Structures are given as structure tokens and as C-alpha cells.
Coordinates of C-alpha atoms (C1' of nucleotides) in Angstrom, one line a residue:
Chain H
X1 CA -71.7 4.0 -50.3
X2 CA -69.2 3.3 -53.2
X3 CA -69.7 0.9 -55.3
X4 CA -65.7 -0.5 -54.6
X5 CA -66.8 -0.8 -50.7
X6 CA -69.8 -2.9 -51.7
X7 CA -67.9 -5.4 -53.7
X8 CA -65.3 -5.4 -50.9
X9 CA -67.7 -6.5 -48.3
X10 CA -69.8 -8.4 -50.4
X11 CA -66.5 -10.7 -51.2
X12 CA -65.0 -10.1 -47.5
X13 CA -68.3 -11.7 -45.9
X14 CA -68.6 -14.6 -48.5
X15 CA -65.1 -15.8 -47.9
X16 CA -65.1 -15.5 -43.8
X17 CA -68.7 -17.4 -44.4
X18 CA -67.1 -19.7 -47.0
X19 CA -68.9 -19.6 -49.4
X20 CA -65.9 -18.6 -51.5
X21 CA -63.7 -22.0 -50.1
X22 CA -59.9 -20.9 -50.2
X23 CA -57.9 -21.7 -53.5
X24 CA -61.1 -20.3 -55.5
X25 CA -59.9 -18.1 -58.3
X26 CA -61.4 -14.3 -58.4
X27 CA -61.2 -13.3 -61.8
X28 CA -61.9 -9.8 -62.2
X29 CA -64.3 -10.1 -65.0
X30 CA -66.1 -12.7 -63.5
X31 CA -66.2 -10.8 -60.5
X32 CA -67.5 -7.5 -62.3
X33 CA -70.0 -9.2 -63.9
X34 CA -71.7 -11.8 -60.9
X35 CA -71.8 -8.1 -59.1
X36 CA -73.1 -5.7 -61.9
X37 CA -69.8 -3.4 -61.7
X38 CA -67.3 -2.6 -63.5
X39 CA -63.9 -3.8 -63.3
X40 CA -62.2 -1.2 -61.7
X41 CA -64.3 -1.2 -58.2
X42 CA -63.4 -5.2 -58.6
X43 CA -59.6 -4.4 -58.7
X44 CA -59.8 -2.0 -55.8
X45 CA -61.6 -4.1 -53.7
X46 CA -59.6 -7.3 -54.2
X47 CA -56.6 -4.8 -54.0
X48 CA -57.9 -4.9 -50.0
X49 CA -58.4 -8.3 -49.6
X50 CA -55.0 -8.9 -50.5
X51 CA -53.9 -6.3 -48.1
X52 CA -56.3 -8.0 -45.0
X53 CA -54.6 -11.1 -46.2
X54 CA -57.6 -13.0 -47.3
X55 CA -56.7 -13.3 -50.6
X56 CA -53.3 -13.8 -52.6
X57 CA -52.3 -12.5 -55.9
X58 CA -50.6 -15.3 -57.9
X59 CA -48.9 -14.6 -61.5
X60 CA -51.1 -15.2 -64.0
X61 CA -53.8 -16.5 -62.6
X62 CA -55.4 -14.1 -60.5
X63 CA -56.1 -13.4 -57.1
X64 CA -57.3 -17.2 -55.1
X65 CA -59.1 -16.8 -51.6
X66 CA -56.3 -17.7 -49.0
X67 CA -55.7 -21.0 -47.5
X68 CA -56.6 -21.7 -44.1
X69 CA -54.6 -24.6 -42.5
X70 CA -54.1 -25.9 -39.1
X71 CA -50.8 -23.9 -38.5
X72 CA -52.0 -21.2 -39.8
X73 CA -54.8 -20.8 -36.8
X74 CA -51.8 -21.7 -34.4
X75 CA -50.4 -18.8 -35.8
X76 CA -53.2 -16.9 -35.3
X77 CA -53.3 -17.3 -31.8
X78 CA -49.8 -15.8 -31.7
X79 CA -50.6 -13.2 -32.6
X80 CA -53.8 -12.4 -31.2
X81 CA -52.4 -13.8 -27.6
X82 CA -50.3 -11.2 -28.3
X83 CA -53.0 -8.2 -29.2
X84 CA -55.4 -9.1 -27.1
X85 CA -53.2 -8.7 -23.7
X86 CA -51.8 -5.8 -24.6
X87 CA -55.3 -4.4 -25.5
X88 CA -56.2 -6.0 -21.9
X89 CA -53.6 -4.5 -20.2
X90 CA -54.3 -1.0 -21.8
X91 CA -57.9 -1.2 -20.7
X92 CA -57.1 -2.2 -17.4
X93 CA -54.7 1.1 -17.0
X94 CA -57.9 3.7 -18.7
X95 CA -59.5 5.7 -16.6
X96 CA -62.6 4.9 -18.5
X97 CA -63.1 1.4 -17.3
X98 CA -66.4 2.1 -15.2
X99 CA -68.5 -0.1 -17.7
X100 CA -66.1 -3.4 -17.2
X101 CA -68.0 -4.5 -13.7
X102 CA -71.6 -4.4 -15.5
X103 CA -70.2 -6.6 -18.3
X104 CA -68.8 -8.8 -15.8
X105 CA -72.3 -9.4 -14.1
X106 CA -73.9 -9.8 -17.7
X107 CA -71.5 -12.6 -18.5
X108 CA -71.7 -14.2 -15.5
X109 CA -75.6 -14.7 -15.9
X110 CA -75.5 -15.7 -19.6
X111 CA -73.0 -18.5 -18.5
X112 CA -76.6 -19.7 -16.8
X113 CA -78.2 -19.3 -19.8
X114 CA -76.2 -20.2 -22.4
X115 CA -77.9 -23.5 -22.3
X116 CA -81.3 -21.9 -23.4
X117 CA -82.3 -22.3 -27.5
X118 CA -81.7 -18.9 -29.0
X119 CA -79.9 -17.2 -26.2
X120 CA -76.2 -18.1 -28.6
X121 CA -76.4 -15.2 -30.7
X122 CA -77.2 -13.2 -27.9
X123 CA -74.1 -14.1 -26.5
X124 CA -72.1 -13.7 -29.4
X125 CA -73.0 -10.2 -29.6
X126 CA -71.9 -9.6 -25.6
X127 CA -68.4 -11.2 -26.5
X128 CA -68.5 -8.5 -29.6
X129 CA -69.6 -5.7 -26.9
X130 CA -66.4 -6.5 -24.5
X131 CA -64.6 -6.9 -27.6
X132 CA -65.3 -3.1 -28.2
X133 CA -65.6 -2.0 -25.4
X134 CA -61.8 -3.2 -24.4
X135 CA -61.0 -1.5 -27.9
X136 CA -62.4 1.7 -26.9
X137 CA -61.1 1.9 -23.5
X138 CA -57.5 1.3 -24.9
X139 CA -58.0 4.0 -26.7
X140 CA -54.7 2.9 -28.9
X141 CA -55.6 3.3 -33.0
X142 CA -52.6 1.4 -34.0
X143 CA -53.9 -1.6 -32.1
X144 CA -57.5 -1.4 -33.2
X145 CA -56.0 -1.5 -36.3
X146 CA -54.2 -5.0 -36.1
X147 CA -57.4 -6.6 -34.5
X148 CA -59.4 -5.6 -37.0
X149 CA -57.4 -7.3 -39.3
X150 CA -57.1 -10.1 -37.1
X151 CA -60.9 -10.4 -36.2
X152 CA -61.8 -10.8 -40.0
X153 CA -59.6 -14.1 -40.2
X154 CA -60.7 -15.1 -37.0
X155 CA -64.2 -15.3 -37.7
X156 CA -63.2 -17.3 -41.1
X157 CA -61.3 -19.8 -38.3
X158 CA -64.2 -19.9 -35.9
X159 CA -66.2 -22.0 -38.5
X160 CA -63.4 -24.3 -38.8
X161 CA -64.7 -25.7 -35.5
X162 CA -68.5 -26.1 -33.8
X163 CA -69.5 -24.3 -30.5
X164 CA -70.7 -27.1 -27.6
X165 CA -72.8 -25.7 -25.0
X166 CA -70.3 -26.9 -22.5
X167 CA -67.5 -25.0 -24.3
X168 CA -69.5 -21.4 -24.6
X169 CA -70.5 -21.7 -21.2
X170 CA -66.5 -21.9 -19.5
X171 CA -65.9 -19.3 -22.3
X172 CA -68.7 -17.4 -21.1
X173 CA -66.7 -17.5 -17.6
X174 CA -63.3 -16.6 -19.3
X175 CA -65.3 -13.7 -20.4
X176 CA -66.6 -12.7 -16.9
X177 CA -62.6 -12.9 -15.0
X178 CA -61.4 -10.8 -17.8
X179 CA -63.9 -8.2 -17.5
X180 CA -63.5 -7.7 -13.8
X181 CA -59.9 -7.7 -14.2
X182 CA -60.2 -5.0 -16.5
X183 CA -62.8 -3.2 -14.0
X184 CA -60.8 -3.9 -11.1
X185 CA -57.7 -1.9 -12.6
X186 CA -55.3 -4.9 -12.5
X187 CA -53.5 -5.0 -16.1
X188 CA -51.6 -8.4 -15.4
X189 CA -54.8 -10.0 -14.0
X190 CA -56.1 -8.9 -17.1
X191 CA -53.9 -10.2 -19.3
X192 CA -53.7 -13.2 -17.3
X193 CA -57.3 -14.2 -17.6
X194 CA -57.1 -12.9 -21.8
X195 CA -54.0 -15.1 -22.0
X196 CA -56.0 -18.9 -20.3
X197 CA -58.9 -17.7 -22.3
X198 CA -57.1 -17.9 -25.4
X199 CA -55.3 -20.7 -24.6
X200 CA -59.1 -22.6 -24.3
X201 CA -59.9 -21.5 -27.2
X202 CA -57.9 -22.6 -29.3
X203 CA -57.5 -25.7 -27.6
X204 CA -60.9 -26.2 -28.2
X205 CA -60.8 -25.8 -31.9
X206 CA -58.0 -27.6 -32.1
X207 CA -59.5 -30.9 -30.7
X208 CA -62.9 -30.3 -32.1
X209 CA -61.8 -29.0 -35.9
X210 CA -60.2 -31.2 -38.2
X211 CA -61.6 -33.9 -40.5
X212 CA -65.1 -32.1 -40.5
X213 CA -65.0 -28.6 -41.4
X214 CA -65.7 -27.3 -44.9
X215 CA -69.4 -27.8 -44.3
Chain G
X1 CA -42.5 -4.3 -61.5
X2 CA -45.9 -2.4 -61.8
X3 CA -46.1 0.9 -62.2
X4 CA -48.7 0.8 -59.3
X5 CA -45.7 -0.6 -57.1
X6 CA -43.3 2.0 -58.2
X7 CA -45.8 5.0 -56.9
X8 CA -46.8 3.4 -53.8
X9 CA -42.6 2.7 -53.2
X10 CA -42.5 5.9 -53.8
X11 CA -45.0 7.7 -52.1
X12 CA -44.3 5.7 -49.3
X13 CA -40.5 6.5 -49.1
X14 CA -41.3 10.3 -49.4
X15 CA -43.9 10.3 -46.3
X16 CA -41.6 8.1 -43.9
X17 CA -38.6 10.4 -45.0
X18 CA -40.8 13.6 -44.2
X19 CA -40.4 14.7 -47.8
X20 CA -44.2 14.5 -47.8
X21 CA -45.1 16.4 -44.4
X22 CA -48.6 15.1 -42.6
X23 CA -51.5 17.3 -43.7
X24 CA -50.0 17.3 -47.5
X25 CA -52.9 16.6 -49.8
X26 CA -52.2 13.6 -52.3
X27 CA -54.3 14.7 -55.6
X28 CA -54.6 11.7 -57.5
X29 CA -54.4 13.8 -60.7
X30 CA -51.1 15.8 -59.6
X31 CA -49.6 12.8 -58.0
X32 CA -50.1 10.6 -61.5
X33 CA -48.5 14.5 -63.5
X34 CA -45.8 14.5 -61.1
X35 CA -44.8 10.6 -61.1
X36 CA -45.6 10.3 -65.5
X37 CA -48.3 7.5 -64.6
X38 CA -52.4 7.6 -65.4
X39 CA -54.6 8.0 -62.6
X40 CA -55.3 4.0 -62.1
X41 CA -52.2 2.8 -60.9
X42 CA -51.8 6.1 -58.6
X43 CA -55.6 5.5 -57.1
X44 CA -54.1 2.1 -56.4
X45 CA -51.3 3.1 -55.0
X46 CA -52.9 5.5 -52.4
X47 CA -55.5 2.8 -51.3
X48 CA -52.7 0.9 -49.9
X49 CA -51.1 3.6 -48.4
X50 CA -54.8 4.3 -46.9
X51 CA -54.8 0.5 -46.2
X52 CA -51.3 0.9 -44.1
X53 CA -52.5 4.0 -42.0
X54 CA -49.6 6.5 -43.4
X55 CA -52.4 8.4 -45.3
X56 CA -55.9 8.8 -44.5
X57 CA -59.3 9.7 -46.7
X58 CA -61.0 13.3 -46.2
X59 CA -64.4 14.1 -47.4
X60 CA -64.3 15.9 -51.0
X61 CA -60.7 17.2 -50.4
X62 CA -59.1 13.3 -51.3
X63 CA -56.2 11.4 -49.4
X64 CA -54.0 13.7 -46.8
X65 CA -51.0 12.0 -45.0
X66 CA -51.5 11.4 -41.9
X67 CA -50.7 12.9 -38.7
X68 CA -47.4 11.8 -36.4
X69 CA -47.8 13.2 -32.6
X70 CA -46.3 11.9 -29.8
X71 CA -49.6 10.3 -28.4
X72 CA -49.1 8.4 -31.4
X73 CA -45.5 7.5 -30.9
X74 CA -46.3 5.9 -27.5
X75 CA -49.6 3.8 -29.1
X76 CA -47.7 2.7 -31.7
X77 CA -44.8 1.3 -28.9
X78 CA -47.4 0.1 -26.9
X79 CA -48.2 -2.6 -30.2
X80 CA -44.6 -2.8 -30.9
X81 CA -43.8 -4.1 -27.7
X82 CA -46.5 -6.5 -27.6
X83 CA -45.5 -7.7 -31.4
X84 CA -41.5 -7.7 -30.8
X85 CA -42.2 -9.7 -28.0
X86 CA -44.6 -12.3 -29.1
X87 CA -42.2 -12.6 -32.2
X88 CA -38.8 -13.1 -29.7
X89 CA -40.7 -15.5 -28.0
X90 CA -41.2 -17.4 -31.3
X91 CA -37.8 -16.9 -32.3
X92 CA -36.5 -18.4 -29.1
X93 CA -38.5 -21.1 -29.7
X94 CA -38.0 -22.1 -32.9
X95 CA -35.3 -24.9 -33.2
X96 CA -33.6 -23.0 -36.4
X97 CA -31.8 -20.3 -34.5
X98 CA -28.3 -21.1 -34.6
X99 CA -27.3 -17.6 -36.1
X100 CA -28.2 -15.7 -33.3
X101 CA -24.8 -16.2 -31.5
X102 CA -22.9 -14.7 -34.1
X103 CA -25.4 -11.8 -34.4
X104 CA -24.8 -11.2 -30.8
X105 CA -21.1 -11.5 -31.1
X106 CA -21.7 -8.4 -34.4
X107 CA -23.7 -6.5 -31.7
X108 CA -21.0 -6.3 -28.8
X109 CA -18.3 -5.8 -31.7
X110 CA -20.6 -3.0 -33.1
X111 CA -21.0 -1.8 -29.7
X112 CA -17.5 -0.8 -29.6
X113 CA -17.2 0.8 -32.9
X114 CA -20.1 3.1 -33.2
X115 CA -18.2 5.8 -32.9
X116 CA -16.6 5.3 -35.6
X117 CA -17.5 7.9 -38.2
X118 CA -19.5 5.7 -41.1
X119 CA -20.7 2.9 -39.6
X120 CA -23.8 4.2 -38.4
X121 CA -25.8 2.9 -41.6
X122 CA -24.1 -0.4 -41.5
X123 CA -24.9 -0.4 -37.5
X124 CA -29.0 0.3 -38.9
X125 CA -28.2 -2.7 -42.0
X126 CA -27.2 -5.1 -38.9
X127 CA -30.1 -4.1 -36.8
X128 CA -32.5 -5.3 -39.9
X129 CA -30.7 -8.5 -40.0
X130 CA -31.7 -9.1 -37.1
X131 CA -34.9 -7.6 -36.9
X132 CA -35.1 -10.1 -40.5
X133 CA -33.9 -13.0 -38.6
X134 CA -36.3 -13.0 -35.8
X135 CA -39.0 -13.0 -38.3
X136 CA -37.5 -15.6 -39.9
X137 CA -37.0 -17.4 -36.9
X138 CA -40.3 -16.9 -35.5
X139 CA -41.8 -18.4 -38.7
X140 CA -45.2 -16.9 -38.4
X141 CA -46.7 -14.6 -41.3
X142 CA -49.5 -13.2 -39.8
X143 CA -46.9 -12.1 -36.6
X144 CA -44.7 -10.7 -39.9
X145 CA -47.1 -9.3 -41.6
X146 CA -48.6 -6.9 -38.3
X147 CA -44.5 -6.1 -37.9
X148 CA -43.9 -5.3 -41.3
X149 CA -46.4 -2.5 -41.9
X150 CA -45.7 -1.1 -38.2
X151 CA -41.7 -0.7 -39.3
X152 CA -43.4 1.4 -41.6
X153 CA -44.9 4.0 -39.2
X154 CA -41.3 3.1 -36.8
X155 CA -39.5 4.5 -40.2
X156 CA -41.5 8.1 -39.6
X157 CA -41.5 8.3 -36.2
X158 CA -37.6 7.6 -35.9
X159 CA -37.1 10.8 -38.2
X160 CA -38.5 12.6 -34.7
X161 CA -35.4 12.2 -32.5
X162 CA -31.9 12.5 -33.9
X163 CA -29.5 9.5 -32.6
X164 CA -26.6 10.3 -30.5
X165 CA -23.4 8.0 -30.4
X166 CA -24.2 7.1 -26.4
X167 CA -27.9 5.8 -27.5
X168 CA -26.7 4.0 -30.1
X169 CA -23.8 2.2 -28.2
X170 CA -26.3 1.3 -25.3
X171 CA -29.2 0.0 -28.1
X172 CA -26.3 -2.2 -29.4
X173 CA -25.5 -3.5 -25.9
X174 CA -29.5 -4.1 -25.8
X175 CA -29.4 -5.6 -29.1
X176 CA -27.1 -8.6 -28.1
X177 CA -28.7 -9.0 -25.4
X178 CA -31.8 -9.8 -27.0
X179 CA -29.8 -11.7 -29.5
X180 CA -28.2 -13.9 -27.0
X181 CA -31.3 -14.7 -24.9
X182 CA -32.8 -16.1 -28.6
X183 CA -29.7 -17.7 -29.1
X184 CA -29.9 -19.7 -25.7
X185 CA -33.5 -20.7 -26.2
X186 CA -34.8 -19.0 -23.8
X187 CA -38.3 -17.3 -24.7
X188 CA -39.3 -14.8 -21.1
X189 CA -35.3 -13.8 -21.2
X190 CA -35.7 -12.7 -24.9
X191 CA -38.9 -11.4 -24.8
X192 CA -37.8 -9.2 -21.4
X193 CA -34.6 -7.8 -22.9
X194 CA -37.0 -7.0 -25.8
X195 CA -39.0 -5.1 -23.7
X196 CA -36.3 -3.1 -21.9
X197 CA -35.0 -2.2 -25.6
X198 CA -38.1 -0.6 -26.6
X199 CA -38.7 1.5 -23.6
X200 CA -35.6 2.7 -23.4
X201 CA -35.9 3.0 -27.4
X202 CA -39.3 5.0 -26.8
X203 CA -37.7 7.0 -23.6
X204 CA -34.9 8.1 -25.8
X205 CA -37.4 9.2 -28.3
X206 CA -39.5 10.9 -26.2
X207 CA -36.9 13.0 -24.3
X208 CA -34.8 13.8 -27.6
X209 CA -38.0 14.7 -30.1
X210 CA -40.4 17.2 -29.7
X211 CA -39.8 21.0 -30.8
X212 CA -37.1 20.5 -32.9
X213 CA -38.9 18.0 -35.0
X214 CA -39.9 19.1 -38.7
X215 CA -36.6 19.1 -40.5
Chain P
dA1 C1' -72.9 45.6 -45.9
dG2 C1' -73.8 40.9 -44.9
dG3 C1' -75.8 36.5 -45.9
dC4 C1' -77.6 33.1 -49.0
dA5 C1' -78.0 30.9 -53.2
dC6 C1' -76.3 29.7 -57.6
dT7 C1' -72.8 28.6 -60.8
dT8 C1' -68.6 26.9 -61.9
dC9 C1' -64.6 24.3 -61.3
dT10 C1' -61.8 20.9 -59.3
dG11 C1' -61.3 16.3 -58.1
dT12 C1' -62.9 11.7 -57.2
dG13 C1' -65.7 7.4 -58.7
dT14 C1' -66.8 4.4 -62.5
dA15 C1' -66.7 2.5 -67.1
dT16 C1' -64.4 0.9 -71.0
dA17 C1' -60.8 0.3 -74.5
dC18 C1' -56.3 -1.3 -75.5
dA19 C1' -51.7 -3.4 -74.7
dC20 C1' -48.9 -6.7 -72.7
dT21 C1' -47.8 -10.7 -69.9
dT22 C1' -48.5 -15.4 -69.1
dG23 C1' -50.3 -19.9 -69.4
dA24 C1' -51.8 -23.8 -72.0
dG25 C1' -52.2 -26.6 -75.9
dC26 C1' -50.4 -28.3 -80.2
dC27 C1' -47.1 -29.3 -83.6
dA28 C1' -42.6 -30.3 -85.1
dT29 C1' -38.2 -32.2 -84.5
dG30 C1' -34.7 -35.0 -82.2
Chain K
dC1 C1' -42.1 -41.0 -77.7
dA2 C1' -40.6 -37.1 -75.4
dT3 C1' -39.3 -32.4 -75.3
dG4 C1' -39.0 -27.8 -76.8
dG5 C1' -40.8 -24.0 -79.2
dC6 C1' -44.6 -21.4 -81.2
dT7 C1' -49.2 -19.7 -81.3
dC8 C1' -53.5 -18.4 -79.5
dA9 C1' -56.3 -17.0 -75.9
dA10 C1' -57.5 -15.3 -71.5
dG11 C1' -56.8 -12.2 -68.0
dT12 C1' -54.4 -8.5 -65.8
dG13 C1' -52.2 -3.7 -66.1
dT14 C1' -52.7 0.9 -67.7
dA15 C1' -54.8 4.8 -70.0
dT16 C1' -58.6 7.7 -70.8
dA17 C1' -63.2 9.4 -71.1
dC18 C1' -67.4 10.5 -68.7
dA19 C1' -70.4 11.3 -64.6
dC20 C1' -71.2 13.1 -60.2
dA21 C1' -70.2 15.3 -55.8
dG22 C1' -68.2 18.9 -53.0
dA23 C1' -66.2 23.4 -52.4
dA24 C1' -65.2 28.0 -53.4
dG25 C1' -66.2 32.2 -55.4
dT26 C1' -69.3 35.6 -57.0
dG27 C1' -73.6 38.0 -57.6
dC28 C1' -78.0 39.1 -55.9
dC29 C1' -81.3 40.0 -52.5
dT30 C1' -82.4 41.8 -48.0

DNA sequence: AGGCACTTCTGTGTATACACTTGAGCCATG
DNA sequence: CATGGCTCAAGTGTATACACAGAAGTGCCT
């Protein structure tokens, strides 16, 4: 692996993790030298960032780690209500949607579980799997694309606000009607059940965000 | 402005004008001979155009632009729909969209005038106002920022089907109609006279392009 | 004569040196 | 005392040199 793609995921998972807060300054020396590279893998990786939008080059200064504010993740959800149907809808109308009715069931029964210790990051990782799965039965490049892009910041938002049991379990349901949608061949249901899922979301960070973030 | 910008302005407007054909290879050291720059700001430049999708990496041979085929054309519709929409929604939303009257009024005029030998570039100029305006409108950077690089790959794509005076008057009519429905507030009209543009946009394309493609 | 291996060459990846822009601090003048 | 200009320093932008990897061509062996 490059040297230039090590830097770039080293920096990208530090500042969706925050531990690079946003308005900290990224000098490229000081960057070269906390990673043991040289300047120029530094440049092309921050050259990226700026690109994903996590970071922004101001004259001068440097290149500071993005702000994150409450519009912002209103914003967000624009768009990725947006994405996320169409992706929805696109997945409904494959042919290859034969997997949608196992994740389904699988979501169903975690929503039982979900209350067990250790069972969350299991759970995380079957929202990633319907994630990709929807992905890969759109089968549309431009619009992996733009929720890639949008995931990253997304996962920078997600710490803004703490997961209650209550909350993943109903999410947990969300999860289950969009999958059968999607298995059942029915792109409005589909994006439907995307669109109130969203909508939960972020109402959910929204009332359980502000005031104590930044851990 | 950068000599990094200049190449990736100009590399860029050489691939969406098909002066650069998909399948050319970039060489970073002929590219940075034929533009009078070093390597560096050329390496930069070609990581962004990587970043934006129009060129794409190979193993040992370097950086080839990419391909345009008509699978493509209707992926990259199926996200433009879903973005032009979500941003006409905005737009209709957004208190500050007093202009749209008179850019409705421009588009009916327009309609009439098309014919007219010469004002076909200022019919494109007064589709980017408004194209600008909804953005502006909307007010939502992550929703621009997805739109912006996708009017990128629109830029190539449009090269593929040659415009006839009766498609442009009835994308006018279309036009103003999506103008008016922001103008009057009114989010579902805009966003459906959005969507009728853009597949009849997309149906024009795809009955008008292929074969005699490739200048 | 064909296939495989070695060598060479082209091109990318990284490091470093140098120039230029910009920002901040200090001094002088009004 | 305040404001404007100058100087110095820090950091980015660019150029170039060097190292390494991959591909192609050629020669040798079977």
C-alpha cells in the first residue's frame, strides 16, 4: 500500500473518530513528521480530504479539519434522504434482490436482541451489510460514489449523538420494512420505509445531540 | 492561481470536450512536457481528476480517462434525478426565491426564440443561471457539492447527442416550468416538473446518441 | 520454433531543496 | 495613542533527483 493512502486513512479515521476536533490546523510538516513521511504523500493525501470535504484549505494557514454544525447534519440528511431512496428504489427494481428477505428476518430478530451487552456492534455491522448489499444490487457506480462520500461524514455525525437501546431497536425495525420492501420488488415501498427511517434518525440526533458531544 | 489548478482546468476541459478521448493514457511526465509544469502540480492535478471519476488509475500503465457508455449515461440520470430533485425541493422551500418568476418569464421568451440563429449559447448561459440559482436557493453545500462534480460527467455525456431546435424549445418550456413551480413555493410540483425534464432530457439523449458519437 | 527468463527501460512513488506568498509582530510617524 | 508600513518567519507551491515496480523486448534453452 502507498505510503500517500496510509496517511490518508490514518487522518480520514482520526477526524470521523475526532480525535482531530474540526478547526485543528494540518500543517504539512507537522503532519510528515508525527507520520514518518515525507511531505509530499502528506499533500496528496490532504489533497483528498479536501476533495471528501473533511477538510478545508484556507489561505495561509493551512488545511483545518471541517466544522461540523447542527445545519450542517440537517443538510446532510438532504442529501442522503435523497441517495438513499433512489439507491432503495434501484435495489427494489434489480433482479438480484433474492438476499433482501434473509436480511429482513436477520433484522427482525436482532431488534429482540439488541437489548443484550455486546450484541451493538454486531448490529452495526448488519446495518453496514444492507448498506452494501442495497449498493450492490443498485448496481449504479455514480451513486456508490456519492454515498461513499456521504457515509464518511456521516459516521463523523453519528458521534455527535449517543445510541439508546430504545432508539437501535425501532431502527432495527426501520431496517427490517426496508429490506422486505426491497425483497418484495416494490421501489416506492422502498423508498418509503428509507425515507421514515431517515426521518427518525435524524430526529433522534437532533433531540439527543447538542450541548454534550465533543466527548 | 496554482499551477496545479491551471492543469487540472485544463485537463478537465479537454476530457469533457472529448479532446481527450476515454482510454487516453495521462503520463504524468508527458502531461507536465506538454502543459510546461514539473511533475508535482500535474500528479496533483490527476488525483483530483481520479477523485471526480473522469479518470481512473490502472496498474503500472498510470491514469487512463475513463469510459462514457450509455449504461453509464442512464446511472448517472438515475443520481441526477434524485439530486435535481432533492435540490428543487430545497429551492422551493427556501424563503429567498423571488427571482424565479423572472427566470421563468426568460425561459418562455427563450422558448420562442431558439430558433434564432446565435442564441443557443446564451439559451445554455440562462440554463446555468438557473441551474446556479436553485443551488443557491437550496442553500445546502453538501447537495452542491454532489451536483457540481456530476455537471462535470453531464458536460461529457451531453457531447453524445447533438441538440435539435425542437428539443431545445420543448427543454425551455420544461425549464419554466420548473422555474415557476420554485417560484410559487411549491416543493412536489417543482421536484415533478424536474423529473419530467430529465427523462425527457435522458430520452432525447438516448434516442439521438449512439453510433454517431466520437466526433 | 516456441516458451521462459533476464535485462532494460519507462513511468510512478517518495524525498528534499528552493522560492514565493502570507501572516504576524514591531517600529515609526501622524 | 493609534494606525500604517516594513521586516522576519513560517508554511505552502513547485521543481528535481532518486528509488522501485511493472512491462516489453530479446536472447537462450528446450
Amino acid at each position: 500500500m502507498k505510503a500517500s493512502d496510509k496517511v490518508y486513512e490514518s487522518l480520514r479515521a482520526d477526524i470521523v473518530e475526532w480525535k482531530l476536533a474540526p478547526g485543528t490546523v494540518l500543517g504539512e510538516v507537522e503532519q510528515s513528521e508525527r507520520l514518518g513521511v515525507s511531505r509530499t504523500p502528506v499533500r496528496e493525501a490532504l489533497s483528498r480530504l479536501v476533495a471528501d470535504g473533511l477538510a478545508i484549505q484556507q489561505r495561509g494557514r493551512g488545511t483545518v479539519v471541517s466544522e461540523v454544525s447542527e445545519d450542517h447534519v440537517e443538510d446532510l440528511f438532504v442529501l442522503r434522504v435523497a441517495l438513499e431512496c433512489a439507491s432503495a428504489r434501484a435495489a427494489a427494481n434489480s433482479p438480484k434482490n433474492g438476499s433482501f428477505a434473509q436480511l429482513a428476518q436477520r433484522f427482525e430478530r436482532s431488534a429482540h436482541e439488541i437489548s443484550v451487552p455486546g450484541t451493538r456492534e454486531q448490529y452495526y455491522q448488519l446495518v453496514q451489510l444492507l448498506d452494501d448489499s442495497i449498493d450492490e444490487a443498485a448496481n449504479n457506480s455514480y451513486l456508490s460514489n456519492a454515498l461513499r462520500t456521504l457515509r464518511v461524514h456521516l459516521q463523523r455525525v453519528r458521534r455527535l449523538a449517543k445510541d439508546n437501546p430504545d432508539r437501535l431497536k425501532a431502527s432495527a425495525g426501520e431496517h427490517a420494512a426496508i429490506a422486505r420492501a426491497i425483497a418484495s420488488g416494490n421501489p416506492e415501498v422502498a423508498a418509503a420505509a428509507t425515507t421514515v427511517h431517515l426521518h427518525q434518525s435524524l430526529t433522534h440526533i437532533m433531540t439527543h445531540a447538542v450541548g454534550s458531544e465533543r466527548q
